GROMACS .gro file of C-alpha atoms in nm:
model
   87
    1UNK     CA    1  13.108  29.828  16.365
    2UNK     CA    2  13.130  30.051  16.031
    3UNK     CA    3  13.477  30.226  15.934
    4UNK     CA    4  13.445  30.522  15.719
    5UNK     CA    5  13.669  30.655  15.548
    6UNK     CA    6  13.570  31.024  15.590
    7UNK     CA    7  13.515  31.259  15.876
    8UNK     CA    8  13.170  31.265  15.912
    9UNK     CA    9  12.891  30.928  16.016
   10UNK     CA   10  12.608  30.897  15.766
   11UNK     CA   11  12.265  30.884  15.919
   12UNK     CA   12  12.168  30.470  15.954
   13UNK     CA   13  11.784  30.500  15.951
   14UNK     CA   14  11.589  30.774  15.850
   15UNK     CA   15  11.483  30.896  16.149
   16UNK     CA   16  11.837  30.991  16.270
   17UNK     CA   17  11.997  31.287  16.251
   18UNK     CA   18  12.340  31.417  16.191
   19UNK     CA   19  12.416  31.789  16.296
   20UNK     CA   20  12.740  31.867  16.081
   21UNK     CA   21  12.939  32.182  16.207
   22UNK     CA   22  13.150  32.324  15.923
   23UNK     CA   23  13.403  32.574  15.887
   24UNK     CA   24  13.509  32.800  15.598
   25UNK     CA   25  13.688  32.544  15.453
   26UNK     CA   26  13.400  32.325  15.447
   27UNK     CA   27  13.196  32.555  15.378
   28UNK     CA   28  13.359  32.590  15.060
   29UNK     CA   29  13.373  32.281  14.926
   30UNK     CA   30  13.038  32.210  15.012
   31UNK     CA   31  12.960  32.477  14.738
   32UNK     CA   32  13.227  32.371  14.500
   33UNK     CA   33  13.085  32.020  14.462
   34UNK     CA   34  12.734  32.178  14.414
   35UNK     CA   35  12.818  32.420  14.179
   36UNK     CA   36  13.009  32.121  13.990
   37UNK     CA   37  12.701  31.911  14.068
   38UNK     CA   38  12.465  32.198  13.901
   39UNK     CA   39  12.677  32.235  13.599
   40UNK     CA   40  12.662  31.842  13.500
   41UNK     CA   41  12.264  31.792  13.600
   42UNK     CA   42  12.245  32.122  13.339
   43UNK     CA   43  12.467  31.944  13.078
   44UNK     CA   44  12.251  31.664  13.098
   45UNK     CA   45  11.924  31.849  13.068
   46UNK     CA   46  12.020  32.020  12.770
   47UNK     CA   47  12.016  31.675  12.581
   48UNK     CA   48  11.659  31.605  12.766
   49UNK     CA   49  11.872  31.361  13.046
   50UNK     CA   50  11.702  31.391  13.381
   51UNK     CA   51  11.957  31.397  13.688
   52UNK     CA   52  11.914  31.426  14.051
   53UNK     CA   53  12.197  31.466  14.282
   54UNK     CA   54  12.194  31.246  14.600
   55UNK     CA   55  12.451  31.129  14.814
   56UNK     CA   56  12.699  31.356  15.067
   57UNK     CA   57  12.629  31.641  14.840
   58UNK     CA   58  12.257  31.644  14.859
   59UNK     CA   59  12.261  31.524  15.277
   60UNK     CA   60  12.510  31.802  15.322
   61UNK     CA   61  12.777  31.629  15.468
   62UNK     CA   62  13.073  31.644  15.286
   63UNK     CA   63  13.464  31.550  15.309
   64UNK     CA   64  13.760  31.538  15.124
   65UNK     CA   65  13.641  31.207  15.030
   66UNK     CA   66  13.299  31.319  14.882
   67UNK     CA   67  13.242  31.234  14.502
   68UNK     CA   68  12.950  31.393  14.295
   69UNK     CA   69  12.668  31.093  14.298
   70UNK     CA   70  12.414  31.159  14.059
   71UNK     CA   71  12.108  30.918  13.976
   72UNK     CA   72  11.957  30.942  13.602
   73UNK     CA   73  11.616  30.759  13.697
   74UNK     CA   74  11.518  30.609  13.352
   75UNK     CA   75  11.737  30.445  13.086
   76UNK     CA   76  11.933  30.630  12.888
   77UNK     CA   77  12.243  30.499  12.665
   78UNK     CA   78  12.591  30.565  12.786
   79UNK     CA   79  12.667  30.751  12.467
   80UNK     CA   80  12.421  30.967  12.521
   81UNK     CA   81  12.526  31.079  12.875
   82UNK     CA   82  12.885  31.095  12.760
   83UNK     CA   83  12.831  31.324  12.448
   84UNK     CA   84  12.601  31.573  12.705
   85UNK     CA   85  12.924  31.563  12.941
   86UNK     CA   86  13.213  31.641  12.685
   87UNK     CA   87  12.984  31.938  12.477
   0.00000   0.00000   0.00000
């Protein structure tokens, strides 16, 4: 058996499905994270850094616990990410 920490189960296999039911205040930080979520992936792209978000954000099933998980899918120096997220 799997503990987790937050409120909601992940989906195990792809074919399985997980109806969240949210209210306002979900609802809310659902759109918080994204909005946070959109303004790194377009600090990134302005120094030509390709992001994609994926994790609770992108399934839709977020918590308190959710964390913004973004993938950059080729290599890119750490300086390089860090000086797109502090300008």
């Amino acid at each position: 058996m799997r503990i987790r920490r937050g409120s909601a189960e992940k989906p195990v296999r792809m074919q399985d499905v997980v109806e969240v039911v949210y209210d306002e205040r979900r609802w809310s930080l659902l759109s918080n994270l994204r909005s946070e979520a959109k303004g790194i992936l377009e600090a990134l792209a302005k120094h030509d850094i390709e992001g994609y978000i994926h994790g609770s954000i992108a399934r839709g099933d977020v918590d308190e616990y959710s964390d913004i998980d973004i993938v950059v899918p080729t290599t890119v120096r750490s300086h390089r990410i860090e000086l797109a997220l502090i300008s």
